[in-house]
Amino acid sequence: MDIILITTVIASLFLVIGAAEPFAARVRLPYSVILAALGILIGAGATFFLRTELTDALNPVAEAILGLPIKSNVFLYVFLPTLLFQATLGMNLRRMLDDWVPILVLAVVAVVVATVSVGYALSWASTLPLAACLLIGSIVSTTDPSAVVSIFRSISAPRRLARIIEGESLLNDAAAIALFGLFMGFVMLGLPDPDLGDALARFPILVAGGAVTGWLTGRIAVWVMALFSRHELAQISISVAVPYLAYIVAEQSVGASGVIAVVAVGLTLNLMAPGRLPPQSWTNLRELWDVLAHWAGALIFILAALLIPRLLEEARLGDFLLVGVVTLAAIIARTAILFVLMPLLTAVKLSPPVERPYRVAILWGGLRGAVTLALALAVTESVRVPSDIQRVVGILATGFVLFTLLVQGATLRWIIGRLGLDRLSPIDEALSRQVVAVALQTVREDVARTTENYDLNRDTVRSEAKRFGERLELAVKMAEESADILDRDRIVLGLIALAGHERDTILARVRERTISARMAEFVLSDADRLIEGARTQGRSGYQRAARQSVVYGRAFRAAVLLHGRLGLSAPLARMTADRFELLLSKRLILRDLGAFIDGRIRRIHGRRVADLLHELLSRRIESVETALEGLRLQYPGYAEELERRFIRRTTLRMEEREYVAMREDGLIGAEVYTTLMQELGLRRVAAEERPRLDVAIQRSVLVQQFPLFAGFDDGVMKRLIRALTTRYVDAGEVIIRKDSVAKRVFFIASGAVELESAGQTWRLGRGEMFGQMAILTNKARRADVRAIAPTTLLVLDEDRFRRLLERSQVLREAVRAAAEKRGINPAEFLPSE
């Protein structure tokens, strides 16, 4: 075929892609529906012009369109990795990990349920072998969430719900394609009735092999890209190669799922690359993949839709009845997932509650599209699949896709409207009024400064100021006098606005490079949790999210366990350094929020709400300061090193700003500017490197500074350092329970604890100990001990404590003072001096 003609056809398809998006927005239909409809029209039109005798002038164009080399391998090896890889890069993975249970359960279970439901229903209604029916079930179980997710975002649906749907659909596609490969093998081998248990038993092997392949490929890719830190184009070029290599290696060499490998490599880069690559390089890389995925998604829809007329040529009346069976079985399977499994996950608190209207929208918005057509095309092209099975698979998959696109897709927005999901709730309506009022106040202040600078006509300024002031007064009045908004809702609105401003401040700090890109992922995730907590549970949800942002997570506890049991200190050192930097970043952000409360929130919601927000903000600052002070005490000097790093990065940012200003003002030429920026880049690389934290050395320094261990010689001190273990506890966690057996003594390195016994309460802080009374009196513990702040404890077993007590006069005095404070006679267990 003439290369000029092919190039012309492909360029024309890009014109169609460019026009389809604004057209879809104008007619208020999903973008994928418009693309599919255009593809069908182009394919049908080309077929018509080729077969009609009305004109032969368009025959070469029609032949070029119908003769495009559209094979299943093009979809599976070129377009599909692009779509999956970009989807993983675009995810807020740390927020996805909060909901990994519902995402994973819904994805895997949904695929299996849909495959089995469609397969057995089709086997009952047709004469096809079970293997072919299950193959069709796996083909139609892939979903395209783009339509429902885009509508959810436009109607301000819960962000967490949209994330779960996106994550579930991504893994859903991966699992469905893995099952497709499994059943395709059975069909090609001529096994009509495979054992379903054996088939599903092989499924985890496909998934695990693909996941390991993708993870290893991602690790290697990040390592190589980090070596080229000063060459952005090289990094982006490597990223383009990575998903395709992972896919091919998994499929051809490992014998695992290439789709799972692409998902795994994307997730690995999402987690690791922001901390290893320059921020601007990572941003540009993601923007490039957004464009590539947009093109790939559009082309896969149009090119697949071109094949629909060809796939339906041999359709019979009975085939349409089977399409109805497939459609009904798929809808029933999806209904079972949404209305049975999701409520069960909500009941056991593994998934957020999803209101019934949203579940109906998700059910009706489960469109199928290009992936389903690509898998069906792979079946029709295989010479090892019987021709009668090829025909039925092509017709059923195509008919089902057309139903979801042309019926469900065309009516989805109408269904959303009938469910009432396109109307703002009272609190969202009040929030929109608040945003308008605050924005107009800011505009008034900026316009006032602008008019002064430009010395405009005073009468004109006065007239426009009066007109704008009337609009502002009305907006503020509407925000203040919303009769249907309760006081607690006003507090929620203030918290949402405060958390939103916190997120904006974080993004500004990242652009200024005062917060690293790696830490930005953490603090942005915490800000999103604050917004969602305030939206769903009000003040309590906001406070819970704020507490969660400073506690020791499960990964940190696992690192402590590795350090204590196996002596592997690298994970603990890295996570402790992360915690240091995270807390310093939070402190930097939180101290900027007070001005927003006074300048914006107080104007709209009044003094009482502003004072309450100040109180909540003060508690957050105090908790961050407490956690940071605990780390300072535990690792002396390290916080100062991080602060020096922050100052260096800030000065470099200011220096860069000055060079840019001089270049724009014409004070320096392009050659000088380039040289200065190159030198600045070298210094920035050095400043970005985080100082190393040695956990073992820092713990020895901490123990040596402990007042209770003063006076020990070097030999005793070394043995003590080896004997002490470190335990990290969160605020509210119970350390010791009443009536438990006494085996250990605890020394408070940082934080604070509360002892409660017989209705009395004592609080202990840094440098004090507890747990020794029960050991020395040989009695069960008489008090509950609970942490009241994130606390670091040094723990010593009973035998070593008794030997230490014999050697240390300071320790004996501390034990005697603690006993007298609690009304216990120390002579009962301490010998007289």
Short mmCIF file of N, CA, C and O in Angstrom, two decimals, residues 653-725:
data_model
loop_
_atom_site.label_atom_id
_atom_site.label_comp_id
_atom_site.label_asym_id
_atom_site.label_seq_id
_atom_site.Cartn_x
_atom_site.Cartn_y
_atom_site.Cartn_z
N ARG A 653 17.05 28.60 45.26
CA ARG A 653 15.83 29.02 44.58
C ARG A 653 15.84 30.53 44.38
O ARG A 653 15.49 31.03 43.30
N MET A 654 16.24 31.26 45.42
CA MET A 654 16.29 32.72 45.30
C MET A 654 17.34 33.16 44.28
O MET A 654 17.12 34.11 43.50
N GLU A 655 18.48 32.45 44.27
CA GLU A 655 19.52 32.79 43.30
C GLU A 655 19.02 32.54 41.87
O GLU A 655 19.24 33.37 40.97
N GLU A 656 18.30 31.44 41.66
CA GLU A 656 17.75 31.16 40.33
C GLU A 656 16.76 32.24 39.91
O GLU A 656 16.75 32.67 38.76
N ARG A 657 15.95 32.68 40.86
CA ARG A 657 14.97 33.71 40.56
C ARG A 657 15.65 35.00 40.11
O ARG A 657 15.19 35.68 39.18
N GLU A 658 16.77 35.34 40.75
CA GLU A 658 17.50 36.55 40.37
C GLU A 658 18.08 36.43 38.97
O GLU A 658 18.02 37.37 38.17
N TYR A 659 18.63 35.26 38.63
CA TYR A 659 19.19 35.07 37.29
C TYR A 659 18.10 35.17 36.23
O TYR A 659 18.31 35.76 35.16
N VAL A 660 16.94 34.60 36.50
CA VAL A 660 15.84 34.66 35.54
C VAL A 660 15.40 36.11 35.33
O VAL A 660 15.16 36.55 34.19
N ALA A 661 15.29 36.86 36.44
CA ALA A 661 14.89 38.26 36.33
C ALA A 661 15.91 39.07 35.52
O ALA A 661 15.53 39.91 34.68
N MET A 662 17.20 38.84 35.76
CA MET A 662 18.24 39.56 35.00
C MET A 662 18.19 39.20 33.52
O MET A 662 18.40 40.06 32.65
N ARG A 663 17.91 37.92 33.23
CA ARG A 663 17.83 37.51 31.81
C ARG A 663 16.63 38.19 31.14
O ARG A 663 16.74 38.68 30.01
N GLU A 664 15.50 38.24 31.82
CA GLU A 664 14.31 38.87 31.24
C GLU A 664 14.48 40.37 31.08
O GLU A 664 13.92 40.97 30.16
N ASP A 665 15.26 40.99 31.97
CA ASP A 665 15.48 42.44 31.88
C ASP A 665 16.60 42.80 30.90
O ASP A 665 16.88 43.98 30.69
N GLY A 666 17.25 41.80 30.33
CA GLY A 666 18.31 42.06 29.36
C GLY A 666 19.64 42.42 29.98
O GLY A 666 20.54 42.90 29.28
N LEU A 667 19.81 42.20 31.29
CA LEU A 667 21.08 42.55 31.94
C LEU A 667 22.17 41.53 31.66
O LEU A 667 23.35 41.84 31.74
N ILE A 668 21.79 40.29 31.36
CA ILE A 668 22.78 39.28 30.99
C ILE A 668 22.29 38.60 29.72
O ILE A 668 21.09 38.50 29.45
N GLY A 669 23.23 38.10 28.92
CA GLY A 669 22.89 37.44 27.67
C GLY A 669 22.61 35.96 27.87
O GLY A 669 22.74 35.41 28.97
N ALA A 670 22.26 35.31 26.76
CA ALA A 670 21.89 33.90 26.81
C ALA A 670 23.07 33.03 27.24
O ALA A 670 22.90 32.06 27.99
N GLU A 671 24.31 33.37 26.75
CA GLU A 671 25.46 32.54 27.08
C GLU A 671 25.76 32.60 28.58
O GLU A 671 26.00 31.57 29.22
N VAL A 672 25.77 33.82 29.13
CA VAL A 672 26.04 33.96 30.57
C VAL A 672 24.95 33.27 31.39
O VAL A 672 25.23 32.57 32.37
N TYR A 673 23.70 33.45 30.97
CA TYR A 673 22.58 32.85 31.69
C TYR A 673 22.70 31.32 31.70
O TYR A 673 22.51 30.67 32.74
N THR A 674 23.02 30.75 30.55
CA THR A 674 23.15 29.29 30.47
C THR A 674 24.26 28.79 31.38
O THR A 674 24.11 27.79 32.09
N THR A 675 25.40 29.49 31.38
CA THR A 675 26.52 29.08 32.24
C THR A 675 26.14 29.15 33.72
O THR A 675 26.43 28.24 34.49
N LEU A 676 25.49 30.25 34.11
CA LEU A 676 25.08 30.40 35.50
C LEU A 676 24.09 29.32 35.92
O LEU A 676 24.18 28.78 37.03
N MET A 677 23.13 29.00 35.06
CA MET A 677 22.14 27.99 35.39
C MET A 677 22.76 26.60 35.47
O MET A 677 22.34 25.76 36.29
N GLN A 678 23.75 26.31 34.64
CA GLN A 678 24.44 25.02 34.73
C GLN A 678 25.18 24.89 36.06
O GLN A 678 25.13 23.84 36.70
N GLU A 679 25.88 25.96 36.46
CA GLU A 679 26.57 25.93 37.75
C GLU A 679 25.57 25.79 38.89
O GLU A 679 25.81 25.06 39.85
N LEU A 680 24.44 26.48 38.76
CA LEU A 680 23.40 26.39 39.78
C LEU A 680 22.85 24.96 39.86
O LEU A 680 22.56 24.45 40.94
N GLY A 681 22.69 24.34 38.70
CA GLY A 681 22.18 22.97 38.68
C GLY A 681 23.11 22.00 39.40
O GLY A 681 22.64 21.10 40.11
N LEU A 682 24.42 22.18 39.22
CA LEU A 682 25.38 21.31 39.92
C LEU A 682 25.28 21.49 41.43
O LEU A 682 25.31 20.51 42.19
N ARG A 683 25.17 22.74 41.88
CA ARG A 683 25.03 22.97 43.33
C ARG A 683 23.71 22.43 43.85
O ARG A 683 23.62 21.95 44.98
N ARG A 684 22.65 22.49 43.01
CA ARG A 684 21.34 22.00 43.43
C ARG A 684 21.36 20.48 43.61
O ARG A 684 20.75 19.95 44.53
N VAL A 685 22.07 19.77 42.74
CA VAL A 685 22.18 18.32 42.89
C VAL A 685 22.80 17.97 44.22
O VAL A 685 22.34 17.06 44.93
N ALA A 686 23.84 18.71 44.60
CA ALA A 686 24.48 18.46 45.90
C ALA A 686 23.55 18.81 47.06
O ALA A 686 23.50 18.11 48.07
N ALA A 687 22.79 19.91 46.90
CA ALA A 687 21.90 20.33 47.98
C ALA A 687 20.71 19.41 48.13
O ALA A 687 20.14 19.29 49.22
N GLU A 688 20.29 18.75 47.04
CA GLU A 688 19.14 17.85 47.11
C GLU A 688 19.47 16.57 47.87
O GLU A 688 18.58 15.91 48.39
N GLU A 689 20.73 16.20 47.91
CA GLU A 689 21.11 14.94 48.57
C GLU A 689 20.87 15.03 50.08
O GLU A 689 21.34 15.95 50.75
N ARG A 690 20.13 14.10 50.61
CA ARG A 690 19.78 14.13 52.02
C ARG A 690 20.90 13.53 52.87
O ARG A 690 21.48 12.51 52.49
N PRO A 691 21.24 14.16 54.01
CA PRO A 691 22.29 13.60 54.87
C PRO A 691 21.93 12.21 55.36
O PRO A 691 20.76 11.89 55.56
N ARG A 692 22.94 11.39 55.54
CA ARG A 692 22.73 10.00 55.94
C ARG A 692 22.49 9.91 57.43
O ARG A 692 23.11 10.60 58.22
N LEU A 693 21.55 9.04 57.79
CA LEU A 693 21.22 8.82 59.21
C LEU A 693 21.69 7.43 59.61
O LEU A 693 21.26 6.43 59.03
N ASP A 694 22.58 7.36 60.59
CA ASP A 694 23.07 6.07 61.11
C ASP A 694 22.32 5.77 62.40
O ASP A 694 22.57 6.38 63.44
N VAL A 695 21.39 4.83 62.35
CA VAL A 695 20.53 4.54 63.49
C VAL A 695 21.33 4.02 64.66
O VAL A 695 21.11 4.40 65.82
N ALA A 696 22.30 3.13 64.40
CA ALA A 696 23.05 2.51 65.50
C ALA A 696 23.86 3.55 66.27
O ALA A 696 23.86 3.59 67.50
N ILE A 697 24.57 4.41 65.53
CA ILE A 697 25.37 5.44 66.19
C ILE A 697 24.48 6.40 66.96
O ILE A 697 24.77 6.78 68.11
N GLN A 698 23.37 6.78 66.37
CA GLN A 698 22.49 7.73 67.03
C GLN A 698 21.91 7.14 68.31
O GLN A 698 21.73 7.84 69.30
N ARG A 699 21.62 5.83 68.32
CA ARG A 699 21.07 5.25 69.54
C ARG A 699 22.10 5.24 70.66
O ARG A 699 21.78 5.47 71.83
N SER A 700 23.36 4.98 70.32
CA SER A 700 24.40 4.98 71.36
C SER A 700 24.55 6.37 71.97
O SER A 700 24.71 6.52 73.18
N VAL A 701 24.44 7.42 71.10
CA VAL A 701 24.50 8.79 71.62
C VAL A 701 23.33 9.06 72.54
O VAL A 701 23.47 9.66 73.61
N LEU A 702 22.15 8.58 72.16
CA LEU A 702 20.95 8.78 72.98
C LEU A 702 21.10 8.13 74.35
O LEU A 702 20.81 8.73 75.39
N VAL A 703 21.58 6.89 74.38
CA VAL A 703 21.72 6.16 75.65
C VAL A 703 22.74 6.84 76.54
O VAL A 703 22.55 6.98 77.76
N GLN A 704 23.83 7.31 75.94
CA GLN A 704 24.87 7.96 76.73
C GLN A 704 24.38 9.27 77.35
O GLN A 704 24.86 9.67 78.42
N GLN A 705 23.40 9.92 76.70
CA GLN A 705 22.87 11.17 77.23
C GLN A 705 21.73 10.95 78.23
O GLN A 705 21.23 11.91 78.80
N PHE A 706 21.33 9.71 78.45
CA PHE A 706 20.22 9.42 79.35
C PHE A 706 20.67 9.66 80.80
O PHE A 706 21.65 9.08 81.24
N PRO A 707 19.95 10.49 81.57
CA PRO A 707 20.40 10.81 82.93
C PRO A 707 20.50 9.57 83.84
O PRO A 707 21.40 9.51 84.69
N LEU A 708 19.63 8.60 83.67
CA LEU A 708 19.63 7.44 84.55
C LEU A 708 20.81 6.51 84.33
O LEU A 708 21.09 5.65 85.17
N PHE A 709 21.51 6.68 83.20
CA PHE A 709 22.64 5.81 82.90
C PHE A 709 23.97 6.53 83.09
O PHE A 709 25.00 6.10 82.57
N ALA A 710 23.93 7.64 83.81
CA ALA A 710 25.15 8.42 84.02
C ALA A 710 26.11 7.67 84.94
O ALA A 710 25.71 6.96 85.86
N GLY A 711 27.39 7.83 84.70
CA GLY A 711 28.40 7.25 85.57
C GLY A 711 28.85 5.86 85.19
O GLY A 711 29.74 5.31 85.87
N PHE A 712 28.29 5.25 84.18
CA PHE A 712 28.73 3.90 83.78
C PHE A 712 30.05 4.00 83.02
O PHE A 712 30.27 4.93 82.25
N ASP A 713 30.91 2.99 83.22
CA ASP A 713 32.14 2.96 82.43
C ASP A 713 31.83 2.46 81.02
O ASP A 713 30.72 2.02 80.71
N ASP A 714 32.83 2.51 80.14
CA ASP A 714 32.61 2.19 78.73
C ASP A 714 32.14 0.77 78.52
O ASP A 714 31.26 0.51 77.69
N GLY A 715 32.68 -0.17 79.27
CA GLY A 715 32.29 -1.57 79.10
C GLY A 715 30.83 -1.80 79.45
O GLY A 715 30.10 -2.46 78.70
N VAL A 716 30.41 -1.25 80.58
CA VAL A 716 29.01 -1.40 80.99
C VAL A 716 28.09 -0.70 79.99
O VAL A 716 27.02 -1.22 79.63
N MET A 717 28.50 0.47 79.52
CA MET A 717 27.67 1.22 78.59
C MET A 717 27.48 0.47 77.28
O MET A 717 26.38 0.43 76.71
N LYS A 718 28.55 -0.14 76.76
CA LYS A 718 28.44 -0.90 75.51
C LYS A 718 27.49 -2.07 75.67
O LYS A 718 26.68 -2.37 74.79
N ARG A 719 27.59 -2.80 76.82
CA ARG A 719 26.69 -3.93 77.04
C ARG A 719 25.25 -3.44 77.18
O ARG A 719 24.31 -4.09 76.72
N LEU A 720 25.07 -2.28 77.81
CA LEU A 720 23.73 -1.73 77.98
C LEU A 720 23.12 -1.35 76.64
O LEU A 720 21.93 -1.62 76.38
N ILE A 721 23.93 -0.72 75.77
CA ILE A 721 23.43 -0.33 74.44
C ILE A 721 22.98 -1.55 73.65
O ILE A 721 21.95 -1.53 72.97
N ARG A 722 23.74 -2.63 73.76
CA ARG A 722 23.36 -3.86 73.06
C ARG A 722 22.09 -4.47 73.65
O ARG A 722 21.28 -5.08 72.93
N ALA A 723 21.91 -4.35 74.97
CA ALA A 723 20.77 -4.99 75.63
C ALA A 723 19.46 -4.22 75.43
O ALA A 723 18.39 -4.82 75.39
N LEU A 724 19.54 -2.89 75.32
CA LEU A 724 18.33 -2.10 75.17
C LEU A 724 17.73 -2.28 73.78
O LEU A 724 18.44 -2.30 72.77
N THR A 725 16.44 -2.41 73.73
CA THR A 725 15.73 -2.44 72.45
C THR A 725 14.84 -1.20 72.37
O THR A 725 14.45 -0.63 73.39
#
